[in-house]
Short mmCIF file of C-alpha atoms and ligand atoms in Angstrom, two decimals:
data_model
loop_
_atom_site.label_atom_id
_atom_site.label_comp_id
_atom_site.label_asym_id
_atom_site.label_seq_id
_atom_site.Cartn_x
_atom_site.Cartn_y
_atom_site.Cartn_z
CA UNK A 621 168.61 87.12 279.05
CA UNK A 622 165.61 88.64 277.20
CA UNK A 623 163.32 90.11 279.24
CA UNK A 624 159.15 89.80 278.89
CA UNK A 625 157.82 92.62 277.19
CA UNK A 626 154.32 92.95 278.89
CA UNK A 627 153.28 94.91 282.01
CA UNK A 628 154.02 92.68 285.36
CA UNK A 629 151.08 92.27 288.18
CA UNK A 630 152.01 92.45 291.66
CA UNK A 631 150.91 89.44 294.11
CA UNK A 632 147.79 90.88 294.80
CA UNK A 633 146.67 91.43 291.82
CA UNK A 634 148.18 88.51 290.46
CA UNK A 635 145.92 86.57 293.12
CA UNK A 636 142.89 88.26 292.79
CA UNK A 637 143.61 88.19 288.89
CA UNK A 638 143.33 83.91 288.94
CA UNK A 639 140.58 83.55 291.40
CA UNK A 640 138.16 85.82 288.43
CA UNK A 641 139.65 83.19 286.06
CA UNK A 642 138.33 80.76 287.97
CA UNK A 643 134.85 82.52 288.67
CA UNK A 644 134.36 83.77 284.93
CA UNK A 645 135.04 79.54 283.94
CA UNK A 646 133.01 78.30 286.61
CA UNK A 647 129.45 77.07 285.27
CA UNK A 648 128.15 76.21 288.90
CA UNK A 649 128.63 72.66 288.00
CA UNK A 650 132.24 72.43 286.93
CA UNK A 651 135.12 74.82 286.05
CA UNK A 652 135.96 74.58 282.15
CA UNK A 653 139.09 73.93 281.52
CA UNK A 654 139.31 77.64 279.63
CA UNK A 655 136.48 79.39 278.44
CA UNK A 656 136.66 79.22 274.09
CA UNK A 657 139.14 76.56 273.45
CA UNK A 658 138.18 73.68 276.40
CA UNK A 659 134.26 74.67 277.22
CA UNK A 660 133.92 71.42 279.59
CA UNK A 661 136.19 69.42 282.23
CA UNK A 662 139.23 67.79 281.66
CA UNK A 663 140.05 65.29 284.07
CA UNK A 664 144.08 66.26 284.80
CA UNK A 665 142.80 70.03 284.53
CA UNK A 666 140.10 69.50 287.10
CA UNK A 667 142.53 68.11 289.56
CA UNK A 668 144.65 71.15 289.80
CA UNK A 669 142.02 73.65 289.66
CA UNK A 670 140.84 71.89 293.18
CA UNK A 671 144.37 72.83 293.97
CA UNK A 672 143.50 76.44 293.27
CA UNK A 673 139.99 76.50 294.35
CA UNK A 674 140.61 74.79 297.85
CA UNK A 675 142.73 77.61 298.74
CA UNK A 676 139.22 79.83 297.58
CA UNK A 677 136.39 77.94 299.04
CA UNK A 678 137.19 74.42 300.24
CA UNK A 679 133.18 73.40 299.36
CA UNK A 680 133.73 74.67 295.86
CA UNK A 681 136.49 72.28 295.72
CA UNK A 682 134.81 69.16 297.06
CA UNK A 683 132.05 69.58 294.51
CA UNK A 684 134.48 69.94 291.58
CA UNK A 685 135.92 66.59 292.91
CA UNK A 686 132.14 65.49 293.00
CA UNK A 687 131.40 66.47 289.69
CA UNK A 688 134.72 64.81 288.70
CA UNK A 689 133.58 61.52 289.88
CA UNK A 690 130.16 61.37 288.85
CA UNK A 691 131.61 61.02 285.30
CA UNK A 692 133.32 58.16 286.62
CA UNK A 693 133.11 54.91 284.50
CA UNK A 694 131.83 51.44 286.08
CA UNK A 695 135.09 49.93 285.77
CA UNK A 696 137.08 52.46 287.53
CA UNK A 697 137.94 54.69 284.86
CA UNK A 698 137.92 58.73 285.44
CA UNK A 699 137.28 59.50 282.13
CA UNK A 700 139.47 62.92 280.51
CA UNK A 701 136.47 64.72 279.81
CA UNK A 702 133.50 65.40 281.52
CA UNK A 703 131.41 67.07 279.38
CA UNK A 704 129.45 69.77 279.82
CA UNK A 705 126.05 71.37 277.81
CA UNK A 706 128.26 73.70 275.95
CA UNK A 707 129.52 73.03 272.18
CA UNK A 708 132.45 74.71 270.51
CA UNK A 709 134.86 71.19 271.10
CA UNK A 710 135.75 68.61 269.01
CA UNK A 711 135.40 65.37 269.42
CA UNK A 712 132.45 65.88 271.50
CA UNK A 713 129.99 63.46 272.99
CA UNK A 714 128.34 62.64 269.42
CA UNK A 715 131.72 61.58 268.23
CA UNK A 716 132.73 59.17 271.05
CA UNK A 717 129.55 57.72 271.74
CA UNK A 718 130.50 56.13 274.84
CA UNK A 719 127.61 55.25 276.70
CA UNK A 720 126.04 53.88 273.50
CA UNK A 721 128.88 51.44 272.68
CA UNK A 722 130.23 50.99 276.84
CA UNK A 723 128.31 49.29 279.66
CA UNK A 724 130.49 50.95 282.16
CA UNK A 725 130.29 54.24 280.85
CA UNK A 726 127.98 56.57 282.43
CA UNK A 727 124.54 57.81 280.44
CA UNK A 728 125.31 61.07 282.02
CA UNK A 729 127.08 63.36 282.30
CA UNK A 730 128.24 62.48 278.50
CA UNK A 731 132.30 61.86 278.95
CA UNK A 732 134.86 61.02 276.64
CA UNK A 733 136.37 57.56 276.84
CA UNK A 734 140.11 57.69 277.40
CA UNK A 735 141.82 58.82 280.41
CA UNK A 736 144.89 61.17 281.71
CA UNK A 737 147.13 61.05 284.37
CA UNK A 738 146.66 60.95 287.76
CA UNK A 739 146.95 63.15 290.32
CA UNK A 740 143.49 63.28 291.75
CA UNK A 741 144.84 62.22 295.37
CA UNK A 742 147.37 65.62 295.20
CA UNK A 743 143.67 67.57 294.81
CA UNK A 744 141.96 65.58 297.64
CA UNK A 745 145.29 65.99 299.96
CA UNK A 746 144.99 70.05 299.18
CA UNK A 747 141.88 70.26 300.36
CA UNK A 748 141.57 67.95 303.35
CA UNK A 749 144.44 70.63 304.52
CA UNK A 750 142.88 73.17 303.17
CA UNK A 751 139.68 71.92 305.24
CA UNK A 752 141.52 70.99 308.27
CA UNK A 753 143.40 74.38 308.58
CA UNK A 754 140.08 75.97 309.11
CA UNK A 755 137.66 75.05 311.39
CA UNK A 756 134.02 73.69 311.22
CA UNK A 757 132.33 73.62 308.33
CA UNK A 758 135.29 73.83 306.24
CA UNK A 759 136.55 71.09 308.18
CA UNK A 760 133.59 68.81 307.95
CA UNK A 761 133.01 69.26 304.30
CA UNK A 762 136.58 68.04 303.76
CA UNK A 763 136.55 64.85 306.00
CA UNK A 764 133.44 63.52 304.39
CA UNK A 765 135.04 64.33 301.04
CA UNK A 766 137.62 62.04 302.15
CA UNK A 767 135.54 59.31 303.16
CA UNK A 768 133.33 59.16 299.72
CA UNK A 769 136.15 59.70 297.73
CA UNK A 770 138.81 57.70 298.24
CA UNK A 771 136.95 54.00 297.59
CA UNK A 772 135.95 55.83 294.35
CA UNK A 773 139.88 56.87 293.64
CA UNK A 774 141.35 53.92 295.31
CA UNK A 775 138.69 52.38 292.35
CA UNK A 776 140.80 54.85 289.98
CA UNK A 777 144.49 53.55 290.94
CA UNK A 778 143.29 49.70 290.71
CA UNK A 779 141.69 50.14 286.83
CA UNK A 780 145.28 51.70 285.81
CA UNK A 781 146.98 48.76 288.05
CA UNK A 782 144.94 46.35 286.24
CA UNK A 783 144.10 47.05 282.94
CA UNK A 784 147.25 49.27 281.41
CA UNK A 785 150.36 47.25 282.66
CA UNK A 786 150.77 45.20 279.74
CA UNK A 787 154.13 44.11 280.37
CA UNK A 788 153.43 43.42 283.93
CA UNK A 789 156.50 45.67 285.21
CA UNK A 790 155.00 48.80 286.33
CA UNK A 791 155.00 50.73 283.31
CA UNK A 792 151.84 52.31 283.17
CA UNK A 793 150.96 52.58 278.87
CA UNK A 794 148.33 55.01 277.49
CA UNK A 795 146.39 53.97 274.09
CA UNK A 796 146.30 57.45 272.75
CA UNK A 797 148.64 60.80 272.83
CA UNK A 798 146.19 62.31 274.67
CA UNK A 799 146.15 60.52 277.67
CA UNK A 800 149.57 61.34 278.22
CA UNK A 801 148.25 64.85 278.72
CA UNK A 802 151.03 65.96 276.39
CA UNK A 803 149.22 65.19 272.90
CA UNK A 804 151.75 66.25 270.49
CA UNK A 805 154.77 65.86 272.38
CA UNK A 806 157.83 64.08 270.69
CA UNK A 807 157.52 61.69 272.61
CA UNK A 808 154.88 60.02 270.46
CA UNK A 809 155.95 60.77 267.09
CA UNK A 810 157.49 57.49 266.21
CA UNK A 811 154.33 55.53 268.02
CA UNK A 812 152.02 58.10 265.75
CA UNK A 813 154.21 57.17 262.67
CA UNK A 814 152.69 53.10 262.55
CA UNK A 815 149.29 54.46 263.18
CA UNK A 816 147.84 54.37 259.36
CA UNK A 817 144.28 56.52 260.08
CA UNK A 818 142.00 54.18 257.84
CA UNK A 819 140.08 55.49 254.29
CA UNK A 820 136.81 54.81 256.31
CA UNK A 821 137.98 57.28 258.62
CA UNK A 822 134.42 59.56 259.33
CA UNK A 823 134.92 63.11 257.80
CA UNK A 824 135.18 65.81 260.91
CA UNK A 825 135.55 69.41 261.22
CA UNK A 826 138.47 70.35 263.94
CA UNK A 827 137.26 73.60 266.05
CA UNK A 828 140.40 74.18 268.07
CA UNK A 829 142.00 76.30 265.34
CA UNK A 830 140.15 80.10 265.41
CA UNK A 831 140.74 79.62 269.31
CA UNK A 832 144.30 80.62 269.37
CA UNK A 833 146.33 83.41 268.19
CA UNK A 834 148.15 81.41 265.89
CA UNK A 835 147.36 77.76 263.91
CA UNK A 836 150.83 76.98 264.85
CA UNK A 837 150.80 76.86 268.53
CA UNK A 838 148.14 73.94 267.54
CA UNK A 839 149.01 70.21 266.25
CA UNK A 840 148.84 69.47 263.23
CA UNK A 841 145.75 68.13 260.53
CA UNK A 842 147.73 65.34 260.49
CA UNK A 843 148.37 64.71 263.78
CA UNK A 844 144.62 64.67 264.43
CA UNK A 845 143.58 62.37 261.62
CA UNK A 846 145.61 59.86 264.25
CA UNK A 847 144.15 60.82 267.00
CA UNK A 848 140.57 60.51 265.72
CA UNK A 849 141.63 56.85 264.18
CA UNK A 850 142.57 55.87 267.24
CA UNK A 851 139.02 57.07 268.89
CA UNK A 852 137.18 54.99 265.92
CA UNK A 853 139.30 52.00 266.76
CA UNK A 854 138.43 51.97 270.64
CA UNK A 855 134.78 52.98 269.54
CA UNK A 856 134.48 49.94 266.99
CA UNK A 857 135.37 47.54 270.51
CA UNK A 858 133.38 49.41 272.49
CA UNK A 859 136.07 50.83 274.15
CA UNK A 860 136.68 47.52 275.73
CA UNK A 861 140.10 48.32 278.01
CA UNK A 862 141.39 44.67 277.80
CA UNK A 863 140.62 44.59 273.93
CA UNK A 864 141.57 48.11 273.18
CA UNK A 865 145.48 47.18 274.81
CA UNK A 866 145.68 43.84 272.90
CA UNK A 867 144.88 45.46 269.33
CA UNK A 868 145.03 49.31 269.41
CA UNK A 869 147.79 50.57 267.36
CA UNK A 870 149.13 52.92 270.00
CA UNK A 871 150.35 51.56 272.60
CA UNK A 872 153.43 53.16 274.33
CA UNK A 873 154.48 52.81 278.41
CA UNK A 874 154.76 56.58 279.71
CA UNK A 875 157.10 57.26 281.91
CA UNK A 876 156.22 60.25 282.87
CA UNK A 877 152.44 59.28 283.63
CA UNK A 878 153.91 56.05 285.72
CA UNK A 879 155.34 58.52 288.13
CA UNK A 880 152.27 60.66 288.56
CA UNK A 881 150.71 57.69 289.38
CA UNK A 882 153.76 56.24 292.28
CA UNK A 883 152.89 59.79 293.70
CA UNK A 884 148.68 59.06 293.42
CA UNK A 885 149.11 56.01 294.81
CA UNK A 886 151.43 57.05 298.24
CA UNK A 887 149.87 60.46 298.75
CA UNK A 888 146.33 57.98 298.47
CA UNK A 889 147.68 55.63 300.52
CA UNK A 890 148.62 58.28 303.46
CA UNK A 891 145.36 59.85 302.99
CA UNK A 892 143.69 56.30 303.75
CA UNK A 893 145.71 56.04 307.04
CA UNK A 894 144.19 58.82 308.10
CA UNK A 895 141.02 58.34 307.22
CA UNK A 896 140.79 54.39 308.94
CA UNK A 897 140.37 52.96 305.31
CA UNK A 898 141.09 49.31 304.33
CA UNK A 899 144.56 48.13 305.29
CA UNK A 900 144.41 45.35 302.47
CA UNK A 901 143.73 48.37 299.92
CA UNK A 902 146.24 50.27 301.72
CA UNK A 903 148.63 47.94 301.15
CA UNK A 904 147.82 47.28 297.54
CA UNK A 905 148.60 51.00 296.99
CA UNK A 906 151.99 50.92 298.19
CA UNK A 907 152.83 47.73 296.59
CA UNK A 908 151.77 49.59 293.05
CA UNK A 909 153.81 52.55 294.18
CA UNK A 910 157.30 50.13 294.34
CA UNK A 911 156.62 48.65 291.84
CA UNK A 912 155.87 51.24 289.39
CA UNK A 913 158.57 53.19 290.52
CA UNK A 914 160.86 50.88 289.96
CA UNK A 915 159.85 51.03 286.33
CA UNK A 916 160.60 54.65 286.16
CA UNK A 917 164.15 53.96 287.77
CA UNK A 918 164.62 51.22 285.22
CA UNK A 919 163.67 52.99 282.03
CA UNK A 920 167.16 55.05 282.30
CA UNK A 921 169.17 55.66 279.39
CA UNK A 922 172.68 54.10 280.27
CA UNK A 923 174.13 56.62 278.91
CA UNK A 924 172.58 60.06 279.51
CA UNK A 925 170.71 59.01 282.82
CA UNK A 926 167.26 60.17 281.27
CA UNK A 927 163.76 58.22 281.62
CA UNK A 928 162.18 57.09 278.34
CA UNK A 929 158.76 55.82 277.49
CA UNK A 930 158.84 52.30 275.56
CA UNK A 931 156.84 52.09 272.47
CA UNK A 932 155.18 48.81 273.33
CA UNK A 933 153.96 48.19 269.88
CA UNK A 934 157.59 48.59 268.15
CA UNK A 935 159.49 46.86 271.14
CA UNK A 936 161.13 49.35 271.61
CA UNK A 937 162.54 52.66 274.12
CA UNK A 938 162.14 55.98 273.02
CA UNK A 939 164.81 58.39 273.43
CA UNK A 940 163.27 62.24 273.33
CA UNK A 941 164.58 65.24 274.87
CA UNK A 942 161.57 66.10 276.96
CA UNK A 943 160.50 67.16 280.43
CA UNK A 944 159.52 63.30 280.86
CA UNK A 945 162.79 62.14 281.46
CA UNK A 946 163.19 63.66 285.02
CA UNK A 947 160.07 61.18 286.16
CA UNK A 948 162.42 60.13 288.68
CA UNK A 949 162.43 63.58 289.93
CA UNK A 950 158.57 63.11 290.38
CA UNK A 951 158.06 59.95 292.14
CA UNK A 952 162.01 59.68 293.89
CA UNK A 953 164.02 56.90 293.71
CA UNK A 954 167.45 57.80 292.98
CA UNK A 955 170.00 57.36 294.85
CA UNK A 956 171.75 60.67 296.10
CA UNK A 957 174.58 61.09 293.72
CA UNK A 958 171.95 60.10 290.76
CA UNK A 959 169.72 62.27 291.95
CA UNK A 960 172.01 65.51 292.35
CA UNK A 961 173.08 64.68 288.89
CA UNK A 962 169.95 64.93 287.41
CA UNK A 963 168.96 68.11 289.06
CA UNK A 964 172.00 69.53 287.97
CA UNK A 965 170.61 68.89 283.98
CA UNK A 966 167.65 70.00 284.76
CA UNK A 967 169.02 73.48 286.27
CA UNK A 968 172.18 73.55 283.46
CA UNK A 969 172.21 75.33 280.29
CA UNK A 970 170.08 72.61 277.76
CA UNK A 971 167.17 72.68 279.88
CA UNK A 972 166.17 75.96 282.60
CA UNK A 973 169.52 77.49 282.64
CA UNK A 974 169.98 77.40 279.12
CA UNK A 975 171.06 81.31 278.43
CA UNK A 976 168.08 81.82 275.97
CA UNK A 977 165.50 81.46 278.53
CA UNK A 978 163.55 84.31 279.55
CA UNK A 979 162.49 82.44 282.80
CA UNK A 980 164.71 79.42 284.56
CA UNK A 981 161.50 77.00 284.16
CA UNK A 982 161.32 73.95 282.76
CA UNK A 983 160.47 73.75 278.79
CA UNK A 984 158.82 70.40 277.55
CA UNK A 985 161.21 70.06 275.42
CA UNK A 986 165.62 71.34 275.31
CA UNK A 987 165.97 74.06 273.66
CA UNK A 988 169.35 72.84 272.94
CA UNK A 989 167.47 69.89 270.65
CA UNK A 990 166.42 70.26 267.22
CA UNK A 991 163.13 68.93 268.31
CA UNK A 992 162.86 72.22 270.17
CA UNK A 993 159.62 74.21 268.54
CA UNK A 994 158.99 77.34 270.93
CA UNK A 995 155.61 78.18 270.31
CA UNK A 996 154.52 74.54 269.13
CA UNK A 997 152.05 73.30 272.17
CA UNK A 998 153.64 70.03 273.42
CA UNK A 999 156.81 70.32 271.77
CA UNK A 1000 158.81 73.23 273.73
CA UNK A 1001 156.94 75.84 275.33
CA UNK A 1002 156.58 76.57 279.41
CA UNK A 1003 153.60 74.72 280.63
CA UNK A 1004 152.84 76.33 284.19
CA UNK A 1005 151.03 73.83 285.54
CA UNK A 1006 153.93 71.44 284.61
CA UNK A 1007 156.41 73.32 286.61
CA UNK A 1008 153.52 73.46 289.46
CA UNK A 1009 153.73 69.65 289.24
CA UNK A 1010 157.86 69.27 289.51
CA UNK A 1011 158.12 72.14 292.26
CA UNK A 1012 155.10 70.13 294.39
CA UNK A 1013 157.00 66.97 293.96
CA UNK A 1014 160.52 67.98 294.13
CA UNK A 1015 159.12 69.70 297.87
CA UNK A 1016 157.84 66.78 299.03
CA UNK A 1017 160.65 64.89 298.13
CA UNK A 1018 163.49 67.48 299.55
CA UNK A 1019 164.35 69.13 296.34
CA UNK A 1020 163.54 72.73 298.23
CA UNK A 1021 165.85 75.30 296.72
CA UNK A 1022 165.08 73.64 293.19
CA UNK A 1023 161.36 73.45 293.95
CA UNK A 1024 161.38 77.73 295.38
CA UNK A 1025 163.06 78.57 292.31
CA UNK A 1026 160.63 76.84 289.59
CA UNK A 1027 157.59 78.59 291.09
CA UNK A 1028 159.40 82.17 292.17
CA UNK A 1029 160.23 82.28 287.82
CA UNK A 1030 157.29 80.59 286.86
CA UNK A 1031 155.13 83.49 288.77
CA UNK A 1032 157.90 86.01 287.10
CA UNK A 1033 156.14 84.48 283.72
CA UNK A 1034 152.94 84.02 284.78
CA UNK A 1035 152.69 87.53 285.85
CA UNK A 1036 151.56 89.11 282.62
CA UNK A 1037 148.63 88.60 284.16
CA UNK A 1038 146.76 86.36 280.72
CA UNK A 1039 146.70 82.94 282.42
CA UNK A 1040 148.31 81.55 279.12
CA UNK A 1041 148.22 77.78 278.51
CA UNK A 1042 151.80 77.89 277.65
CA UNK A 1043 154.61 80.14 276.90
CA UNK A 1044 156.95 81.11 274.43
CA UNK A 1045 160.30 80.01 276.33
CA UNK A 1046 161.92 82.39 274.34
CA UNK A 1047 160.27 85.46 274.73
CA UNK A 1048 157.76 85.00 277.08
CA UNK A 1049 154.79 85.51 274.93
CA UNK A 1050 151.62 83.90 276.33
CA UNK A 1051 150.49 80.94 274.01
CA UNK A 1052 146.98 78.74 273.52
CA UNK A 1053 144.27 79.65 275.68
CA UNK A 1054 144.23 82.75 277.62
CA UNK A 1055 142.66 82.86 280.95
CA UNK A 1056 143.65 78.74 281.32
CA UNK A 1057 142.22 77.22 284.67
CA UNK A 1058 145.10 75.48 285.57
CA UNK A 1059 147.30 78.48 285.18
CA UNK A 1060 145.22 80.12 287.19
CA UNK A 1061 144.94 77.05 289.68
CA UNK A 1062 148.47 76.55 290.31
CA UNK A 1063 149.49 80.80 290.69
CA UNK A 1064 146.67 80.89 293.60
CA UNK A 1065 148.31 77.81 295.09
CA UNK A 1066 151.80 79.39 295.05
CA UNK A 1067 150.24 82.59 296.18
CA UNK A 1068 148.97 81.57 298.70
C1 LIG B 1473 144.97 69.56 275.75
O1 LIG B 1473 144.35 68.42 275.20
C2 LIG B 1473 143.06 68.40 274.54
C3 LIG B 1473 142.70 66.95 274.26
O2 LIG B 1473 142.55 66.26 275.45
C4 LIG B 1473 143.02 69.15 273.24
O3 LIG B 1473 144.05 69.60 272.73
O4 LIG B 1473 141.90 69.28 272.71
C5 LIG B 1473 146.20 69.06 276.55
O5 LIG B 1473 147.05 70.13 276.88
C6 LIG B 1473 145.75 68.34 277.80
O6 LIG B 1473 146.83 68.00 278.61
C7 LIG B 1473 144.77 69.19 278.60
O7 LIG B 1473 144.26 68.44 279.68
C8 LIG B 1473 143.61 69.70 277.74
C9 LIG B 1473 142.73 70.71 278.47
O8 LIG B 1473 143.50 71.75 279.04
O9 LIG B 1473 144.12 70.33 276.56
#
């Protein structure tokens, strides 16, 4: 296999390289999710940079989860940015208006008004250990964490329960690419096909595109006239969650978000044992987790095994070769043989053992697919933190070898030392954003 080209760090300086990523991001207040492309927080990025920072400073931590929450909308919603006084992004606050058009949204901090997965209740678990493997203030800082937190995630869990099942099985849906987290995947190309960006569309200015090395790592103009229709639709209700589901024109059941959220709600739902919260809520937590997993198990192609999303608007499933189908591999729920068969995929040669690789890591997308595009954002490169996410879950749930290999070649990657976004799967260039939080998040964790 081809091998990286640049220098490799050591652990040490590999460690000590991440936690000045996260200093030199850190504006007190919040870490930004980089510091040119993403100047403010995003809300899937902020949970796994408490990952990293609890392992630094477990106060730090707690207030990034603090910060997190005080952007929290009425209704439940954690919003997927929290913005802060910096410009340099767009769409920023002037464009989504929130708390001009939404009751529930906050006056400040200024926050966008879709969501993103959730994994908030991995963050708070890291650092009630974090806080409970040292001793006294540490300790303290954590429990009370706990206690004020959880209503206000528990809050979190219920507004995704409620308001984006629309076919009442589980399925959790987003309204817009980018709260799938993976905005230009393939996943959503047929759902971003029937959106038809209207002529009274207002004129913008995109400033994501001097940030990276190349425009092409970057989604398309294209791309983003649909994703700023479908902010002008959800503006024009008021960003109404009922009314935004029952006429937006993207409306698609992710699969891959649905088990993020089984895993919320049961690592949630242990953390409320502990900390002598309401049995009724409790119980409402695991009840969402069944049921929602069962919706990942039952999205399965009969054919190849995979997970799909379901276009809700088209009636239809969609069948894409990306890193979403092994949900099940997230939230568990296969039986053993299934299970063992889908590993075995995931570690053959179209996905992290295909021969091209330069590290055995997940890409987003099989390089064996003609939807591969190596340095394209969403739509093939390494994603760190992604791998961080399946080696986590795939612990938890057993998967150990499979788990100790991700991170031991996602570190091989990661240790050029940038803190890339993404990577070229290919040759192991560093893509997007240098000196990413989350990259730098989720090495500390593994270095650790
Ligand atoms: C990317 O998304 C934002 C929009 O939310 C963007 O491209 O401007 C995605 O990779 C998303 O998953 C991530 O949370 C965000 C910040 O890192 O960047």
């Amino acid at each position: 296999a081809p091998q990286p080209q640049r220098p490799r760090l050591g652990t040490v300086a590999l460690a000590s390289g991440a936690a000045w990523v996260l200093a030199g991001n850190d504006t007190g207040v919040m870490v930004t999710a980089s510091p040119r492309l993403y100047p403010h927080m995003w809300s899937w990025d902020a949970a796994f940079i408490m990952v990293g920072l609890a392992q630094l400073d477990v106060d730090r931590a707690a207030r990034e989860m603090e910060t997190l929450l005080s952007g929290q909308w009425a209704d439940g919603m954690i919003p997927h940015i929290v913005f802060s006084e910096e410009n340099g992004y767009f769409p920023g606050p002037d464009r989504w208006q929130t708390a001009v058009v939404c009751e529930h949204a906050p006056a400040r901090p200024h926050t966008s008004g879709i969501c993103q997965p959730p994994v908030h209740a991995i963050a708070l678990r890291k650092i009630v250990d974090a806080g409970r493997r040292r001793s006294g203030a540490d300790r303290r800082r954590a429990e009370s964490l706990l206690r004020t937190s959880w209503p206000r995630l528990f809050a979190w869990q219920r507004w995704l329960a409620t308001y984006r099942d629309p076919l009442g099985t589980g399925l959790i849906a987003v309204t817009h690419g980018w709260e799938s987290g993976m905005d230009n995947s393939p996943r959503w190309d047929s759902a971003y096909a029937a959106v038809r960006p209207g002529s009274n569309l207002p004129p913008y200015v995109r400033e994501d595109l001097d940030k990276v090395g190349d425009e092409g790592e970057r989604p398309t103009d294209a791309e983003y006239d649909r994703y700023l229709w479908l902010i002008e639709e959800m503006r024009r209700v008021g960003y109404r969650a009922d009314e935004i589901v029952r006429t937006g024109s993207f409306l698609v059941g992710d699969v891959f978000l649905t088990a993020l959220f089984v895993l919320s709600c049961e690592v949630l739902a242990e953390l409320g044992e502990e900390a002598n919260q309401p049995e009724e809520q409790i119980a409402l937590l695991r009840h969402w987790a069944a049921r929602s997993r069962a919706a990942v198990l039952d999205t399965r192609d009969p054919v190849t095994g995979m997970a799909r999303d379901y276009d809700v608007r088209a009636g239809k499933w969609v069948s894409v070769p990306s890193i979403a189908g092994f949900a099940p591999l997230l939230c568990g729920g296969l039986d053993p043989r299934q299970q063992a068969e889908m590993v075995a995929v995931l570690e053959g040669p179209d996905w992290m053992g295909h021969p091209d690789l330069v590290a055995a890591t997940p890409p987003t997308v099989s390089p064996s697919s003609p939807q591969f595009m190596p340095k394209q954002y969403w739509r093939g490169p390494q994603w760190p933190v992604i791998s961080w996410l399946f080696s986590w879950a795939m612990r938890r749930g057993g998967l150990d070898d499979t788990a100790a290999g991700i991170r031991a070649e996602t570190l091989r990657l990661a240790s050029d030392g940038t803190f890339a976004e993404y990577y070229h799967p290919l040759t192991g260039a560093p893509l997007g954003s240098l000196s990413q939080s989350w990259t730098a998040a989720v090495v500390l964790d593994w270095l650790y």
